[in-house]
């Protein structure tokens, strides 16, 4: 029999998929894989039965429901995609591991620090393969930037400027997420991980500020935050995240060193030449030369991330990122939130 190979994955093996959570991220996951020859969408689950029903129709799921637990008893389900709110992740993971299911779970791994640590312990001790969705690790543009910096493109030390602000056109959705966690934790795990990954350095100090521009939030919650970090080999970086009705949407990713700078502009944010994909602007110094690099890249390459999980199952490939890196980013995001709330500098 001839094997059909797609990205190194054996397409002869059929995987039964259960999607839990039919919201924005659930759709990002399922729309990238439902049509594959090695994927059978056994079921989609959401507390809103109409959402589940619509997903089942749209993505050719065999069934839909509001309860995921009966599916875990089925031998037809091999992989569970957890795309629910962070506070539910640990309990769902426990049930999946109990039934020997493999898992692709959205970040952050929990809304509570202790639950996050328990999540990590379960993954480390489980025979099930568990991949946490740090999708930027699979993004071609970030991988290109990492390679450039490793080859000395901008020299050392680094200044890293990260901004991810959202002008919320659906405030109730963002408000519900903020009630679980903060923008600094929810998206900060991505960019703390990126800065550690690209530099190969550990965080030495962390501090930050926050503000409320929306006053229908619980009193202990904020919708804007900024964290500042110093790193073990001299790099520094900041991450800014704000979600609100009056906050301007911004997306800045910049890496600066004594020999140059690299700026990433996503395809959707380009003023022109969007068809060329992501834009990497590279300025070399002292040559004072500019170089334009176009990257044909999906911003959220869910298919590549899914391939990583399949290769973990079939080839015992390492998770990308490892659960140790996931844990580190999670811990640091909570340290950042602590520094912000208590207005202090934390030394690590």
Short mmCIF file of C-alpha atoms in Angstrom, two decimals:
data_model
loop_
_atom_site.label_atom_id
_atom_site.label_comp_id
_atom_site.label_asym_id
_atom_site.label_seq_id
_atom_site.Cartn_x
_atom_site.Cartn_y
_atom_site.Cartn_z
CA UNK A 1 0.00 0.00 0.00
CA UNK A 2 1.28 3.45 -0.89
CA UNK A 3 1.30 5.95 1.97
CA UNK A 4 0.06 9.45 1.30
CA UNK A 5 2.27 11.89 3.10
CA UNK A 6 1.24 15.45 4.02
CA UNK A 7 3.90 17.43 5.86
CA UNK A 8 5.57 14.23 7.09
CA UNK A 9 2.32 12.89 8.55
CA UNK A 10 1.08 9.42 7.66
CA UNK A 11 -2.27 10.04 5.99
CA UNK A 12 -3.30 6.37 6.14
CA UNK A 13 -3.98 6.62 9.87
CA UNK A 14 -7.44 8.05 10.62
CA UNK A 15 -7.83 10.13 13.77
CA UNK A 16 -11.17 10.70 15.43
CA UNK A 17 -11.43 14.30 16.67
CA UNK A 18 -13.59 15.77 19.42
CA UNK A 19 -13.72 19.56 19.57
CA UNK A 20 -14.78 21.05 22.91
CA UNK A 21 -15.62 24.74 22.58
CA UNK A 22 -17.27 26.15 19.46
CA UNK A 23 -16.10 29.73 19.83
CA UNK A 24 -13.46 31.77 18.02
CA UNK A 25 -10.48 29.55 18.83
CA UNK A 26 -12.46 26.36 18.33
CA UNK A 27 -13.20 27.50 14.81
CA UNK A 28 -9.55 28.41 14.20
CA UNK A 29 -8.62 24.83 15.06
CA UNK A 30 -11.34 22.90 13.25
CA UNK A 31 -11.44 24.90 10.01
CA UNK A 32 -7.81 24.00 9.35
CA UNK A 33 -8.15 20.24 9.76
CA UNK A 34 -11.75 19.02 9.24
CA UNK A 35 -11.23 18.35 5.52
CA UNK A 36 -8.07 16.27 5.90
CA UNK A 37 -8.04 12.67 4.78
CA UNK A 38 -6.70 11.53 8.16
CA UNK A 39 -9.31 13.43 10.19
CA UNK A 40 -12.79 12.31 11.19
CA UNK A 41 -14.65 14.91 13.26
CA UNK A 42 -16.57 12.61 15.59
CA UNK A 43 -18.23 15.39 17.55
CA UNK A 44 -18.31 19.07 18.48
CA UNK A 45 -19.39 20.23 21.92
CA UNK A 46 -20.48 23.57 23.32
CA UNK A 47 -22.68 24.69 26.20
CA UNK A 48 -24.65 26.63 23.57
CA UNK A 49 -26.38 23.85 21.65
CA UNK A 50 -27.02 26.10 18.64
CA UNK A 51 -23.30 26.85 18.31
CA UNK A 52 -22.54 23.14 18.44
CA UNK A 53 -25.23 22.39 15.87
CA UNK A 54 -23.95 25.04 13.47
CA UNK A 55 -20.36 23.80 13.82
CA UNK A 56 -21.48 20.24 13.12
CA UNK A 57 -23.14 21.34 9.91
CA UNK A 58 -20.32 23.62 8.83
CA UNK A 59 -17.43 21.28 9.55
CA UNK A 60 -19.02 17.92 8.77
CA UNK A 61 -19.03 16.62 12.35
CA UNK A 62 -20.84 13.34 12.88
CA UNK A 63 -22.65 14.64 15.97
CA UNK A 64 -22.91 17.50 18.44
CA UNK A 65 -23.81 17.93 22.10
CA UNK A 66 -23.49 20.10 25.21
CA UNK A 67 -21.66 17.38 27.19
CA UNK A 68 -18.23 16.10 26.26
CA UNK A 69 -17.93 13.27 28.77
CA UNK A 70 -19.85 10.57 26.84
CA UNK A 71 -17.54 11.11 23.85
CA UNK A 72 -14.50 10.27 25.97
CA UNK A 73 -15.86 6.76 26.46
CA UNK A 74 -15.93 6.23 22.69
CA UNK A 75 -13.16 4.32 20.95
CA UNK A 76 -13.85 6.49 17.89
CA UNK A 77 -12.25 9.51 19.61
CA UNK A 78 -8.44 9.66 19.52
CA UNK A 79 -7.73 13.38 19.95
CA UNK A 80 -9.55 16.03 21.97
CA UNK A 81 -9.14 19.71 21.11
CA UNK A 82 -9.83 21.86 24.18
CA UNK A 83 -10.85 25.36 23.07
CA UNK A 84 -12.81 26.44 26.13
CA UNK A 85 -12.19 29.10 28.78
CA UNK A 86 -8.99 28.59 30.83
CA UNK A 87 -10.83 27.79 34.07
CA UNK A 88 -12.18 24.58 32.49
CA UNK A 89 -8.91 23.25 31.06
CA UNK A 90 -7.67 21.26 34.04
CA UNK A 91 -10.87 19.30 34.64
CA UNK A 92 -11.25 18.47 30.95
CA UNK A 93 -7.61 17.39 30.74
CA UNK A 94 -8.10 15.08 33.73
CA UNK A 95 -11.06 13.38 32.04
CA UNK A 96 -9.17 13.04 28.74
CA UNK A 97 -6.10 11.49 30.33
CA UNK A 98 -8.29 9.14 32.36
CA UNK A 99 -9.68 7.79 29.07
CA UNK A 100 -6.25 7.71 27.34
CA UNK A 101 -7.07 10.43 24.82
CA UNK A 102 -4.45 12.67 23.23
CA UNK A 103 -5.00 16.40 23.73
CA UNK A 104 -4.43 19.71 21.97
CA UNK A 105 -5.26 22.39 24.54
CA UNK A 106 -5.49 26.14 24.07
CA UNK A 107 -3.40 28.46 26.18
CA UNK A 108 -3.28 29.66 28.90
CA UNK A 109 -3.41 26.25 30.55
CA UNK A 110 -5.45 27.60 33.50
CA UNK A 111 -6.91 30.75 35.02
CA UNK A 112 -5.53 29.80 38.45
CA UNK A 113 -1.83 29.37 39.22
CA UNK A 114 -2.16 26.18 41.26
CA UNK A 115 -4.42 24.61 38.64
CA UNK A 116 -1.81 25.44 36.00
CA UNK A 117 0.88 23.69 38.02
CA UNK A 118 -1.38 20.65 38.40
CA UNK A 119 -2.01 20.72 34.64
CA UNK A 120 1.75 20.52 34.03
CA UNK A 121 2.22 17.69 36.53
CA UNK A 122 -0.51 15.68 34.81
CA UNK A 123 1.08 16.16 31.39
CA UNK A 124 4.51 15.12 32.66
CA UNK A 125 3.18 11.91 34.19
CA UNK A 126 0.70 10.97 31.45
CA UNK A 127 1.11 8.46 28.63
CA UNK A 128 -1.26 10.59 26.54
CA UNK A 129 0.37 13.08 24.21
CA UNK A 130 -0.55 16.64 25.19
CA UNK A 131 0.32 19.73 23.13
CA UNK A 132 -0.44 23.25 24.37
CA UNK A 133 -1.39 25.73 21.66
CA UNK A 134 1.49 28.20 21.60
CA UNK A 135 0.76 28.71 17.92
CA UNK A 136 3.52 31.28 17.29
CA UNK A 137 6.13 28.53 17.69
CA UNK A 138 4.81 27.14 14.38
CA UNK A 139 4.61 30.50 12.61
CA UNK A 140 7.10 30.79 9.71
CA UNK A 141 7.73 34.49 10.28
CA UNK A 142 8.77 34.04 13.90
CA UNK A 143 10.90 31.06 12.96
CA UNK A 144 12.61 33.18 10.28
CA UNK A 145 13.27 35.97 12.79
CA UNK A 146 14.67 33.48 15.32
CA UNK A 147 17.04 32.09 12.67
CA UNK A 148 18.19 35.59 11.64
CA UNK A 149 18.92 36.59 15.24
CA UNK A 150 20.78 33.33 15.94
CA UNK A 151 22.98 34.08 12.92
CA UNK A 152 23.86 37.52 14.32
CA UNK A 153 21.65 39.68 12.11
CA UNK A 154 21.21 42.39 14.73
CA UNK A 155 23.88 41.49 17.28
CA UNK A 156 23.50 41.61 21.06
CA UNK A 157 21.97 42.80 23.34
CA UNK A 158 18.36 42.86 22.16
CA UNK A 159 15.52 45.25 22.71
CA UNK A 160 12.17 43.54 22.11
CA UNK A 161 9.01 45.60 21.69
CA UNK A 162 5.73 43.68 21.66
CA UNK A 163 2.31 45.32 21.39
CA UNK A 164 -0.96 43.42 20.94
CA UNK A 165 -3.89 45.80 21.51
CA UNK A 166 -7.48 45.05 20.50
CA UNK A 167 -10.21 47.56 19.73
CA UNK A 168 -13.04 45.35 20.92
CA UNK A 169 -16.06 45.33 18.63
CA UNK A 170 -17.50 42.49 20.75
CA UNK A 171 -16.90 43.78 24.26
CA UNK A 172 -19.04 41.13 26.06
CA UNK A 173 -16.77 38.38 24.67
CA UNK A 174 -13.59 40.11 25.87
CA UNK A 175 -15.18 41.08 29.17
CA UNK A 176 -16.02 37.44 29.87
CA UNK A 177 -12.42 36.44 29.20
CA UNK A 178 -11.07 39.25 31.41
CA UNK A 179 -13.32 38.02 34.21
CA UNK A 180 -11.33 34.76 34.03
CA UNK A 181 -7.86 36.17 33.51
CA UNK A 182 -6.04 39.33 32.41
CA UNK A 183 -4.82 40.32 28.93
CA UNK A 184 -1.29 40.05 30.35
CA UNK A 185 -1.80 36.39 31.23
CA UNK A 186 -4.06 35.36 28.35
CA UNK A 187 -1.85 36.62 25.51
CA UNK A 188 1.28 37.33 27.53
CA UNK A 189 2.15 33.63 27.68
CA UNK A 190 2.66 33.79 23.89
CA UNK A 191 5.08 36.70 23.89
CA UNK A 192 6.97 35.81 27.07
CA UNK A 193 7.55 32.45 25.41
CA UNK A 194 8.61 34.10 22.13
CA UNK A 195 11.14 36.35 23.87
CA UNK A 196 12.67 33.44 25.83
CA UNK A 197 12.68 31.23 22.73
CA UNK A 198 14.24 33.74 20.34
CA UNK A 199 16.96 34.94 22.73
CA UNK A 200 17.63 31.67 24.56
CA UNK A 201 17.72 33.77 27.74
CA UNK A 202 15.85 33.54 31.04
CA UNK A 203 13.90 36.39 32.61
CA UNK A 204 15.82 38.11 35.45
CA UNK A 205 13.39 40.83 36.54
CA UNK A 206 9.79 41.66 35.79
CA UNK A 207 7.58 44.66 36.57
CA UNK A 208 4.58 46.39 35.07
CA UNK A 209 1.64 48.76 35.12
CA UNK A 210 -2.08 48.43 34.50
CA UNK A 211 -5.18 50.55 34.01
CA UNK A 212 -8.95 50.21 33.67
CA UNK A 213 -10.60 52.03 30.78
CA UNK A 214 -13.75 49.93 31.12
CA UNK A 215 -15.67 50.31 34.37
CA UNK A 216 -18.12 47.43 34.11
CA UNK A 217 -15.34 45.00 35.06
CA UNK A 218 -15.03 43.41 38.51
CA UNK A 219 -13.00 45.71 40.83
CA UNK A 220 -9.98 43.38 40.86
CA UNK A 221 -9.73 43.20 37.05
CA UNK A 222 -8.02 45.44 34.49
CA UNK A 223 -8.23 45.62 30.70
CA UNK A 224 -4.87 47.28 29.92
CA UNK A 225 -1.42 46.22 31.07
CA UNK A 226 2.27 46.49 30.22
CA UNK A 227 5.11 44.33 31.52
CA UNK A 228 8.83 45.11 31.42
CA UNK A 229 11.44 42.37 31.58
CA UNK A 230 15.21 42.11 31.79
CA UNK A 231 16.94 38.92 30.67
CA UNK A 232 19.91 36.89 31.87
CA UNK A 233 22.31 37.88 29.07
CA UNK A 234 21.44 41.57 28.77
CA UNK A 235 18.33 41.67 26.61
CA UNK A 236 15.30 43.72 27.62
CA UNK A 237 11.72 43.60 26.44
CA UNK A 238 8.22 44.82 27.02
CA UNK A 239 4.78 43.47 26.24
CA UNK A 240 1.69 45.68 26.05
CA UNK A 241 -1.85 44.31 25.91
CA UNK A 242 -5.09 46.25 26.04
CA UNK A 243 -8.63 45.21 25.20
CA UNK A 244 -11.31 47.87 25.16
CA UNK A 245 -13.93 49.93 23.38
CA UNK A 246 -11.64 52.98 23.16
CA UNK A 247 -8.25 51.29 22.73
CA UNK A 248 -6.78 51.47 19.23
CA UNK A 249 -5.92 48.13 17.65
CA UNK A 250 -2.14 47.87 17.32
CA UNK A 251 0.27 45.10 16.47
CA UNK A 252 3.98 45.83 16.87
CA UNK A 253 6.73 43.21 16.89
CA UNK A 254 10.24 44.70 16.82
CA UNK A 255 13.71 43.34 17.66
CA UNK A 256 16.60 45.83 17.98
CA UNK A 257 20.34 45.33 18.43
CA UNK A 258 23.60 47.22 17.80
CA UNK A 259 23.89 45.78 14.28
CA UNK A 260 20.34 46.38 13.13
CA UNK A 261 16.64 45.86 13.70
CA UNK A 262 13.90 43.51 12.54
CA UNK A 263 10.25 44.57 12.36
CA UNK A 264 7.43 42.13 11.65
CA UNK A 265 4.21 43.29 10.02
CA UNK A 266 1.52 40.68 9.57
CA UNK A 267 -0.08 40.31 6.16
CA UNK A 268 -3.41 41.73 7.33
CA UNK A 269 -1.68 44.88 8.69
CA UNK A 270 0.29 45.73 5.55
CA UNK A 271 -0.66 48.94 3.78
CA UNK A 272 0.10 47.41 0.39
CA UNK A 273 1.41 44.21 -1.18
CA UNK A 274 -0.74 42.07 1.12
CA UNK A 275 -0.57 39.27 -1.43
CA UNK A 276 3.14 38.87 -0.58
CA UNK A 277 2.28 37.62 2.93
CA UNK A 278 3.97 38.78 6.13
CA UNK A 279 6.55 41.56 5.87
CA UNK A 280 9.90 41.42 7.66
CA UNK A 281 11.82 44.71 7.43
CA UNK A 282 15.49 44.23 8.19
CA UNK A 283 17.75 47.25 8.70
CA UNK A 284 21.53 46.58 8.78
CA UNK A 285 23.97 48.87 10.55
CA UNK A 286 26.57 50.34 9.94
CA UNK A 287 25.85 49.48 6.29
CA UNK A 288 22.59 51.49 6.56
CA UNK A 289 20.90 49.03 4.21
CA UNK A 290 17.27 47.95 4.21
CA UNK A 291 16.14 44.50 3.21
CA UNK A 292 12.54 43.45 2.62
CA UNK A 293 11.65 39.81 3.28
CA UNK A 294 8.22 38.52 2.32
CA UNK A 295 7.01 35.40 4.13
CA UNK A 296 4.10 33.35 2.81
CA UNK A 297 2.77 32.57 6.24
CA UNK A 298 -0.45 31.84 8.08
CA UNK A 299 -0.68 33.94 11.23
CA UNK A 300 -2.21 30.98 13.07
CA UNK A 301 -0.85 27.86 11.36
CA UNK A 302 -3.17 25.45 13.15
CA UNK A 303 -2.44 22.74 10.59
CA UNK A 304 1.29 22.75 11.38
CA UNK A 305 0.50 22.69 15.08
CA UNK A 306 -1.83 19.72 14.56
CA UNK A 307 0.93 17.96 12.59
CA UNK A 308 3.22 18.37 15.60
CA UNK A 309 0.69 16.51 17.75
CA UNK A 310 0.30 13.74 15.17
CA UNK A 311 4.08 13.34 15.01
CA UNK A 312 4.19 13.25 18.81
CA UNK A 313 1.75 10.33 18.63
CA UNK A 314 3.29 8.48 15.68
CA UNK A 315 6.99 9.27 16.02
CA UNK A 316 7.36 10.28 19.67
CA UNK A 317 8.38 13.76 18.47
CA UNK A 318 8.89 16.46 21.11
CA UNK A 319 6.08 18.92 21.79
CA UNK A 320 6.70 22.40 20.42
CA UNK A 321 6.94 24.09 22.83
CA UNK A 322 7.87 21.57 25.49
CA UNK A 323 5.69 21.38 28.57
CA UNK A 324 8.64 22.87 30.49
CA UNK A 325 8.58 25.96 28.27
CA UNK A 326 4.79 26.13 28.57
CA UNK A 327 5.12 26.00 32.35
CA UNK A 328 7.79 28.73 32.36
CA UNK A 329 5.71 31.12 30.27
CA UNK A 330 2.67 30.41 32.44
CA UNK A 331 4.60 31.03 35.68
CA UNK A 332 6.14 34.25 34.35
CA UNK A 333 2.78 35.59 33.20
CA UNK A 334 1.46 35.17 36.74
CA UNK A 335 4.61 36.80 38.13
CA UNK A 336 3.97 39.70 35.76
CA UNK A 337 0.38 39.99 36.96
CA UNK A 338 1.60 39.93 40.58
CA UNK A 339 4.16 42.67 39.86
CA UNK A 340 1.44 44.80 38.26
CA UNK A 341 -1.12 44.33 41.04
CA UNK A 342 1.39 44.94 43.85
CA UNK A 343 3.35 47.65 42.02
CA UNK A 344 6.73 46.03 42.59
CA UNK A 345 9.83 44.75 40.82
CA UNK A 346 10.17 40.97 41.02
CA UNK A 347 13.64 39.46 40.82
CA UNK A 348 13.83 35.88 39.62
#
